[in-house]
mmCIF file of C-alpha atoms and ligand atoms in Angstrom:
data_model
loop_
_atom_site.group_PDB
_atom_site.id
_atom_site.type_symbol
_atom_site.label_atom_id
_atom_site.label_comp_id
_atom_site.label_asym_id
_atom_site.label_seq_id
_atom_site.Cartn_x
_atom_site.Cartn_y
_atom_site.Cartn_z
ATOM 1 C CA UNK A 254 -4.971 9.850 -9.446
ATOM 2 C CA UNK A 255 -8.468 9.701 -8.079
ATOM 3 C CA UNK A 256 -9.539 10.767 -4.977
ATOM 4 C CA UNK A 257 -12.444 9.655 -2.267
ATOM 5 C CA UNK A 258 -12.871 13.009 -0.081
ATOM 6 C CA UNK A 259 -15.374 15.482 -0.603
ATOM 7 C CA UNK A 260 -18.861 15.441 -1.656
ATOM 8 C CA UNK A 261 -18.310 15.991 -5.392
ATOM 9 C CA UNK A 262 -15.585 12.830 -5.616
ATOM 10 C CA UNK A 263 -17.710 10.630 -3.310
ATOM 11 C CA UNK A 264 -20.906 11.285 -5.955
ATOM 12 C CA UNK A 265 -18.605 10.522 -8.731
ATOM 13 C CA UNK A 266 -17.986 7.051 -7.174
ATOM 14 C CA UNK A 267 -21.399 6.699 -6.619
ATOM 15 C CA UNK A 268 -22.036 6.683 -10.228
ATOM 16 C CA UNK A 269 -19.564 4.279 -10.845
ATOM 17 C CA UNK A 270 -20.304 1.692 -7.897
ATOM 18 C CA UNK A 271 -23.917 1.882 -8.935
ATOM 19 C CA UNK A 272 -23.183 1.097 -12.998
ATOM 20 C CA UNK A 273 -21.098 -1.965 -11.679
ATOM 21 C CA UNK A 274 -23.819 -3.099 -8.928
ATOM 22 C CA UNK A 275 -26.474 -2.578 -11.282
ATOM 23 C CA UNK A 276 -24.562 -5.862 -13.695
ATOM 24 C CA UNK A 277 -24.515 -7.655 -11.036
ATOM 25 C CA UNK A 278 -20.956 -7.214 -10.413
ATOM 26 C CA UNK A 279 -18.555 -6.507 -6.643
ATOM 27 C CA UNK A 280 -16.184 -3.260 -6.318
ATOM 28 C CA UNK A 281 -13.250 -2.778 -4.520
ATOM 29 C CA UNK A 282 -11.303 0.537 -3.956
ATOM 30 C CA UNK A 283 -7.327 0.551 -3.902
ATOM 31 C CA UNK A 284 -6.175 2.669 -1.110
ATOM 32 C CA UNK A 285 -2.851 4.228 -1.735
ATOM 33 C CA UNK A 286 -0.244 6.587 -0.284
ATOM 34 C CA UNK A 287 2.965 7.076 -2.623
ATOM 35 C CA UNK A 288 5.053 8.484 0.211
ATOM 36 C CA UNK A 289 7.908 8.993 -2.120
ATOM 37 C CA UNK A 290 7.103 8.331 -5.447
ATOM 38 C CA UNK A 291 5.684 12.153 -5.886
ATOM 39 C CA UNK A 292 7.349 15.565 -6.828
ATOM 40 C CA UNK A 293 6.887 18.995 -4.740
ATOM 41 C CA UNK A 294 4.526 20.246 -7.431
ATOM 42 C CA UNK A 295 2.326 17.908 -6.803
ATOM 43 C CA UNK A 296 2.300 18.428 -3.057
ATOM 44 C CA UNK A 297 0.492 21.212 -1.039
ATOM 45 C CA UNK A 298 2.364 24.221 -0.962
ATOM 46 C CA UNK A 299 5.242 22.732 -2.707
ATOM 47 C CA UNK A 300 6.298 21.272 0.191
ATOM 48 C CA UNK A 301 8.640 17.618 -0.478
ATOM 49 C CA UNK A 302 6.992 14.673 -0.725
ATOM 50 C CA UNK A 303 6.905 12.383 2.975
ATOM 51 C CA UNK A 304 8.726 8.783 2.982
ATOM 52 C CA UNK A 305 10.330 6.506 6.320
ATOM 53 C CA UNK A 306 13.838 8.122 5.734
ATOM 54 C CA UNK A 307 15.222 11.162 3.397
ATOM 55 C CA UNK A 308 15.626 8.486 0.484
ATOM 56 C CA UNK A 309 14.761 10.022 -3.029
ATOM 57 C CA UNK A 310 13.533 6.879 -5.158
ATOM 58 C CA UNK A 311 15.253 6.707 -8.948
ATOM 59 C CA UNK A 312 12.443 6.172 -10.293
ATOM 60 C CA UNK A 313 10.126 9.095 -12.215
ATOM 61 C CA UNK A 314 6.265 10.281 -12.010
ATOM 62 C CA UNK A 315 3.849 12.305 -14.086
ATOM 63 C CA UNK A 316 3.215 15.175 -13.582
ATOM 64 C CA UNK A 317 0.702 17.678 -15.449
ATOM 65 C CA UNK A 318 2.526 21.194 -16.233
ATOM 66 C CA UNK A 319 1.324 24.274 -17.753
ATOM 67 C CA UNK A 320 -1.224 21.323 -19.273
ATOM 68 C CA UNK A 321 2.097 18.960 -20.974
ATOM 69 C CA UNK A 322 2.589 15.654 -19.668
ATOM 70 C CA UNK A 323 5.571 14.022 -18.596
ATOM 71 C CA UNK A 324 6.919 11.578 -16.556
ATOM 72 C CA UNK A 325 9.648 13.430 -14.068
ATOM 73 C CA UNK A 326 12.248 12.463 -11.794
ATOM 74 C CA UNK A 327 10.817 12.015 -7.995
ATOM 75 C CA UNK A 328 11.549 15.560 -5.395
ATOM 76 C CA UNK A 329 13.792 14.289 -2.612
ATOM 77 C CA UNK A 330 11.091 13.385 0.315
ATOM 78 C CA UNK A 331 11.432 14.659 4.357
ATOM 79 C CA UNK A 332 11.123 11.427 6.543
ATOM 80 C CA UNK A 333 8.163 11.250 8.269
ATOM 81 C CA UNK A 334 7.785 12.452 11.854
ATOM 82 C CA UNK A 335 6.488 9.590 14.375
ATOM 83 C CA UNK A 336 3.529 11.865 15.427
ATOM 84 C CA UNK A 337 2.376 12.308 12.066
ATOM 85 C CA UNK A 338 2.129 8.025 11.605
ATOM 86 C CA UNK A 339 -1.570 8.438 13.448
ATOM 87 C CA UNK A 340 -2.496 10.486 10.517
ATOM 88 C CA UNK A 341 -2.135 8.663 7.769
ATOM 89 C CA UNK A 342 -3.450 4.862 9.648
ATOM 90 C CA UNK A 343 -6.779 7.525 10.277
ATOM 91 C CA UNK A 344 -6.605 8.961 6.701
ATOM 92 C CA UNK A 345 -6.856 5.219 5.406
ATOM 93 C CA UNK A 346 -9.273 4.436 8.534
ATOM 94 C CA UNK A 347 -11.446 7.614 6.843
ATOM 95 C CA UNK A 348 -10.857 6.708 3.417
ATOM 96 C CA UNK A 349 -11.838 3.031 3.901
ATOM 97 C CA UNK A 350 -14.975 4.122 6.003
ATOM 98 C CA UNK A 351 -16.089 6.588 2.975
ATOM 99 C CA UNK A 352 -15.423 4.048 0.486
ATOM 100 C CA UNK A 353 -18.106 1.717 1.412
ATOM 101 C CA UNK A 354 -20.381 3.919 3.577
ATOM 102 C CA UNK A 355 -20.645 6.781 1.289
ATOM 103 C CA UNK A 356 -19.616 5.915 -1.980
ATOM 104 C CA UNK A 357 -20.831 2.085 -2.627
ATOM 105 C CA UNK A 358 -17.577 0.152 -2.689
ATOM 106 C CA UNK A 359 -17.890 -3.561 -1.340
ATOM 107 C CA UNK A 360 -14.958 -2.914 0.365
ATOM 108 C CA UNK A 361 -10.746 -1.787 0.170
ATOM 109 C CA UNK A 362 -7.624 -3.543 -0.945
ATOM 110 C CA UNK A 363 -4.857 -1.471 1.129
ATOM 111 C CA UNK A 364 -2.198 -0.589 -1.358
ATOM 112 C CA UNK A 365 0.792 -2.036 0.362
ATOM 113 C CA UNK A 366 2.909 -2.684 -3.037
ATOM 114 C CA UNK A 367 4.986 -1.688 -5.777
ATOM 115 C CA UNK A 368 7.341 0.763 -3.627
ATOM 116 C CA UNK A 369 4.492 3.345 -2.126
ATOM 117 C CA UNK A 370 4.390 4.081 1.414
ATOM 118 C CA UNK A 371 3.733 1.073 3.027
ATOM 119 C CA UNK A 372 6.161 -0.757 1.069
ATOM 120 C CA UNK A 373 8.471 1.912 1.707
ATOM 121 C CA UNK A 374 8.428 1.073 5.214
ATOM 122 C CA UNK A 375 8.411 -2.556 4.489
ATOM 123 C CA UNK A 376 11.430 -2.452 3.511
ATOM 124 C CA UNK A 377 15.615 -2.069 4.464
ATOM 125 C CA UNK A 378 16.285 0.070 1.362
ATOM 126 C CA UNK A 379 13.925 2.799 1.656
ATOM 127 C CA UNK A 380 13.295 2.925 5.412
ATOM 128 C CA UNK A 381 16.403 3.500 7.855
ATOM 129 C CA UNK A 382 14.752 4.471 10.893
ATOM 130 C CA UNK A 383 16.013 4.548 14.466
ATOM 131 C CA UNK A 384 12.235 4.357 16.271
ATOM 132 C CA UNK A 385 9.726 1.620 16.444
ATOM 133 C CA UNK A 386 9.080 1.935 12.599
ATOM 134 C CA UNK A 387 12.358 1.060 11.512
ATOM 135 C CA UNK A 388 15.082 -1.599 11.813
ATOM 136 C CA UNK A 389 13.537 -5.305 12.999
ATOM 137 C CA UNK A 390 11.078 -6.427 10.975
ATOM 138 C CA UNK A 391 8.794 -5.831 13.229
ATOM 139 C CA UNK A 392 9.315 -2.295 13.471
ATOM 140 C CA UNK A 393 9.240 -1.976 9.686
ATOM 141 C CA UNK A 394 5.976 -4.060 9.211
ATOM 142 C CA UNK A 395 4.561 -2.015 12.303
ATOM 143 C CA UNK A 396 2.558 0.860 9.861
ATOM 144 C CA UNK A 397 1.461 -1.845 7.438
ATOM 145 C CA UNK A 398 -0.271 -3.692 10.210
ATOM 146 C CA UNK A 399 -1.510 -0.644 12.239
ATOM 147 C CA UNK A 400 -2.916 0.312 8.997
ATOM 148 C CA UNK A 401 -4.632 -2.975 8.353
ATOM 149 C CA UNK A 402 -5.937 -3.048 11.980
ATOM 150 C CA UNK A 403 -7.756 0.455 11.120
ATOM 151 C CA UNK A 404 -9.554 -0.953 7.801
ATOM 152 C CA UNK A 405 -10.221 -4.058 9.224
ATOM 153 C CA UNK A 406 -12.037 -1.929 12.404
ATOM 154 C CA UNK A 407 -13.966 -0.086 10.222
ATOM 155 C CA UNK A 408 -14.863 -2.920 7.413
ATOM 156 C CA UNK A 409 -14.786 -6.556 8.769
ATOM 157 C CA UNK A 410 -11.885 -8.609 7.231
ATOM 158 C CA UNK A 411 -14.358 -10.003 4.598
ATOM 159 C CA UNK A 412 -14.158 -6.598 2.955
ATOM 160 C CA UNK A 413 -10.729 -6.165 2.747
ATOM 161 C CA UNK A 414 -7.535 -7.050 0.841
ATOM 162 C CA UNK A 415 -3.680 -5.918 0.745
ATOM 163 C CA UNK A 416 -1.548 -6.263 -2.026
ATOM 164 C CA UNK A 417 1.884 -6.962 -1.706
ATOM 165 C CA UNK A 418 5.122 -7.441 -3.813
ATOM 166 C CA UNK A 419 7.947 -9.136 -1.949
ATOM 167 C CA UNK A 420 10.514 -8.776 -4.684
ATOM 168 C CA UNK A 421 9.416 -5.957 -7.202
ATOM 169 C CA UNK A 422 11.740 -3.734 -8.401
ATOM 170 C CA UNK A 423 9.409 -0.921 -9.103
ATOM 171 C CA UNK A 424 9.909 2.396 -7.815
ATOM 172 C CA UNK A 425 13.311 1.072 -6.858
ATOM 173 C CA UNK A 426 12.167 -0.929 -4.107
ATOM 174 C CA UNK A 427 14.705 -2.815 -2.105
ATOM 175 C CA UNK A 428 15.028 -5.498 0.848
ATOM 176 C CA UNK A 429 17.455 -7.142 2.272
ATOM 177 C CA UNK A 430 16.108 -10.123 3.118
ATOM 178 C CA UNK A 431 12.631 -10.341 2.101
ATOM 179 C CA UNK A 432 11.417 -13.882 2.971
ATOM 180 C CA UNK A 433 11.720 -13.859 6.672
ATOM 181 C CA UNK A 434 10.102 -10.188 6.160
ATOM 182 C CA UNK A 435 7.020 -10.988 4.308
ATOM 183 C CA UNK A 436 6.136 -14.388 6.179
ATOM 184 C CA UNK A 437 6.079 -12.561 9.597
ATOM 185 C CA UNK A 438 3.416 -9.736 7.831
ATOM 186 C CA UNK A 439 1.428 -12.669 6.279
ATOM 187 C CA UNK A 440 1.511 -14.340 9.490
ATOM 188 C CA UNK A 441 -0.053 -11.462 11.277
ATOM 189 C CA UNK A 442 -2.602 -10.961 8.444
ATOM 190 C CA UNK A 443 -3.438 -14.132 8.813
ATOM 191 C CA UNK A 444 -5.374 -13.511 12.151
ATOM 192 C CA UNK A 445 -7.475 -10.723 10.456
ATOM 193 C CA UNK A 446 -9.780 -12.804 8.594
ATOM 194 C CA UNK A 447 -9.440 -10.561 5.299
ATOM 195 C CA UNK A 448 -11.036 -11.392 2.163
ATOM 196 C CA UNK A 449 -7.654 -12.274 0.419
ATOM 197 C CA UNK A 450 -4.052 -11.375 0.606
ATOM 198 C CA UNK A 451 -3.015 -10.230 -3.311
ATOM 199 C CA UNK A 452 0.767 -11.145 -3.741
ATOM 200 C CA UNK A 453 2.770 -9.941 -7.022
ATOM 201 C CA UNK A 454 5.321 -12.470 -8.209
ATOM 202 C CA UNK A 455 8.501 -11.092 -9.425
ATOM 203 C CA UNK A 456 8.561 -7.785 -11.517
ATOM 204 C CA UNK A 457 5.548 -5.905 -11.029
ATOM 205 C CA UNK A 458 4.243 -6.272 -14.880
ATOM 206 C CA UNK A 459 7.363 -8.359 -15.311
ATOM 207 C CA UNK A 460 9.166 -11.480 -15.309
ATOM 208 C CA UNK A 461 8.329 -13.396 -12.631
ATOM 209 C CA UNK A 462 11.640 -14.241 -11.221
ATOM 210 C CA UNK A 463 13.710 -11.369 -10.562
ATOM 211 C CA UNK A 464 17.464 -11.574 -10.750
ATOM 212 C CA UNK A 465 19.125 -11.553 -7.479
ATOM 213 C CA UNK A 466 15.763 -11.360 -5.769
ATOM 214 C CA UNK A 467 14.822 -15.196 -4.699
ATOM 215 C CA UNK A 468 11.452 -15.890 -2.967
ATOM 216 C CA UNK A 469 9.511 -18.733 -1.945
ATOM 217 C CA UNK A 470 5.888 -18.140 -2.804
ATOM 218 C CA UNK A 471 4.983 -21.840 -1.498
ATOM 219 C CA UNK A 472 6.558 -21.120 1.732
ATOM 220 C CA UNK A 473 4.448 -17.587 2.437
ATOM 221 C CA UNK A 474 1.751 -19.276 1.502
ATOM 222 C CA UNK A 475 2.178 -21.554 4.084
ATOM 223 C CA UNK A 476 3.299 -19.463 6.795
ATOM 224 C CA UNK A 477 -0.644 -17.582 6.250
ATOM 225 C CA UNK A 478 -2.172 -20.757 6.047
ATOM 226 C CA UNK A 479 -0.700 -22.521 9.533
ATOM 227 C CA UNK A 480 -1.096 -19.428 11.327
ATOM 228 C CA UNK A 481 -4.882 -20.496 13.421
ATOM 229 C CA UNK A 482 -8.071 -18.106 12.161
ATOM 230 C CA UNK A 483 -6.550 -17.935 8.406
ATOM 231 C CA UNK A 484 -9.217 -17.841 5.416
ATOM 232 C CA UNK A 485 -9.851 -21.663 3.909
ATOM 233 C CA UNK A 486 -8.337 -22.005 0.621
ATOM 234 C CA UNK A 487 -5.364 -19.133 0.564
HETATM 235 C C1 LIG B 45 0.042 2.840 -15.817
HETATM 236 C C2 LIG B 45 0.005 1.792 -14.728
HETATM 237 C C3 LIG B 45 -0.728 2.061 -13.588
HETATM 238 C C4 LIG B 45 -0.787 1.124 -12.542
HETATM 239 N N1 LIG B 45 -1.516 1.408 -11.445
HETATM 240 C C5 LIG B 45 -1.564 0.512 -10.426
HETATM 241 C C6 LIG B 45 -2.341 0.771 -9.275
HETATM 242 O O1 LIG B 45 -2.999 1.798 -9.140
HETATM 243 N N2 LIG B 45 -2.336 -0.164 -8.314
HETATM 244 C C7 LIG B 45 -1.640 -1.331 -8.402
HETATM 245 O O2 LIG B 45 -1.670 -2.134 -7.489
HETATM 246 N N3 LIG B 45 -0.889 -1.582 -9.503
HETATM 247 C C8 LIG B 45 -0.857 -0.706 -10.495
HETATM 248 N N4 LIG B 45 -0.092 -0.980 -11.617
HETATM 249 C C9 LIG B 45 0.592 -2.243 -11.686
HETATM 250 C C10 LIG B 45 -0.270 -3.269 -12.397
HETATM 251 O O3 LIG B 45 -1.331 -3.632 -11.561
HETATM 252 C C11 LIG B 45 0.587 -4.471 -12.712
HETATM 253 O O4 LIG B 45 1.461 -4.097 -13.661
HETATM 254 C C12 LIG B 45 -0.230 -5.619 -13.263
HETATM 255 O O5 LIG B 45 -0.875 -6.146 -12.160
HETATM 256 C C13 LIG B 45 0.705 -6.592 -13.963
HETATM 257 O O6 LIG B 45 0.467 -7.875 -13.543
HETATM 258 P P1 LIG B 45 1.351 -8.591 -12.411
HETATM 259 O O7 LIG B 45 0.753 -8.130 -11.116
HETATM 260 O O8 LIG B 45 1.082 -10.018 -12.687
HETATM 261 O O9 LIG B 45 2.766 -8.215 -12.563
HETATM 262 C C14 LIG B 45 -0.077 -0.077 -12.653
HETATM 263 C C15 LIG B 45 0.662 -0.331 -13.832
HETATM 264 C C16 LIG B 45 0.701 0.585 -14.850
HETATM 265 C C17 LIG B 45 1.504 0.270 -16.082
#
């Protein structure tokens, strides 16, 4: 996947945020840790891949080799140490920062979907902590926020986004009970003023009710919209 550090990526971008500016047309970047969804050859050193808890996702990624292709099964991950959380809100803080003041973006959607790192943390079947990111909901939804918090610092809400997917299956994500979950993040994205709040219904890419996996869409979109200092029209 593409990256935004270094001169030579951020000039790239440049070129690209430029050809889409110049037609009169708005840009947003997706920010995105996989936590999990990774293999140790793609990591530094060969070192696992980080996730909330020791989980190993059945679920596969691609990976270049010897210059073949495939997709491969996922490297068990470490779980992440609480000192290193810091890190990564900074390294989207950075990343967010670079995206618009360096490379031309109009601003970030925060990939918080589809099983990565923040979803990861979202939710009871990837993340079995024992400190204040795991357990309550609050807990869990505490790096989401804190990373939202960062972006929304560095941008103004009116340049940023989340995505989101309650119920997806992908990457073998997994909650327990993800309507209670999901209202109380929307509720406290609610005060951020963002530019929208991107929700995937169902399957990512898929049917739009998932088996077993109920959700009220109405009633999230409520719980954003009563919450005081929410965006008209969401
Ligand atoms: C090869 C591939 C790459 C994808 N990359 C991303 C991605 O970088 N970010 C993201 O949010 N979704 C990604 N997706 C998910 C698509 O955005 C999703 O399937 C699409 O939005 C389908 O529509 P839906 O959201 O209505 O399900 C990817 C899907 C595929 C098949």
């Amino acid at each position: 996947m593409p990256g935004l550090y270094g001169t030579e990526q951020l000039d790239g971008w440049k070129q690209v945020t430029k050809a889409v500016h110049d037609r009169g047309g708005r840009i947003f970047v997706q920010l995105w840790h996989v936590g999990r969804v990774s293999h140790v050859d793609l990591q530094p050193d060969g070192k696992p891949p980080v996730a909330p808890s020791a989980i190993t996702a059945k679920t596969k990624t691609y990976l270049i080799k010897d210059g073949v292709g495939s997709f491969v099964p996922t490297s068990e991950p470490r779980a992440l140490d609480p000192e290193e959380l810091p890190g990564i809100v900074q390294d989207f803080r950075h990343a967010a920062r670079n995206a618009v003041t360096s490379a031309g973006f109009d601003g970030a959607e925060v990939h918080g979907a589809n099983g990565y790192l923040l979803d990861q943390f979202l939710k009871t079947g990837t993340n079995q902590r024992n400190d204040d990111y795991g357990g309550s909901i609050e807990n869990r939804a505490r790096l989401t926020l804190e990373v939202m918090r960062a972006v929304v610092e560095e941008l103004g809400g009116h340049r940023v986004g989340i995505r989101l997917s309650p119920v997806t299956p992908a990457n073998d994500a997994s909650d327990a009970d993800p309507q209670p979950l999901f209202e109380y993040v929307v509720r406290e994205l609610a005060g951020m003023g963002l530019a929208y709040v991107h929700v995937i219904e169902g399957a990512t890419g898929g049917p739009r009710e998932v088996e077993g996996r109920p959700f009220d869409y109405a009633a999230l979109r409520q719980a954003y919209r009563t919450r005081a200092g929410a965006a008209p029209g969401w």
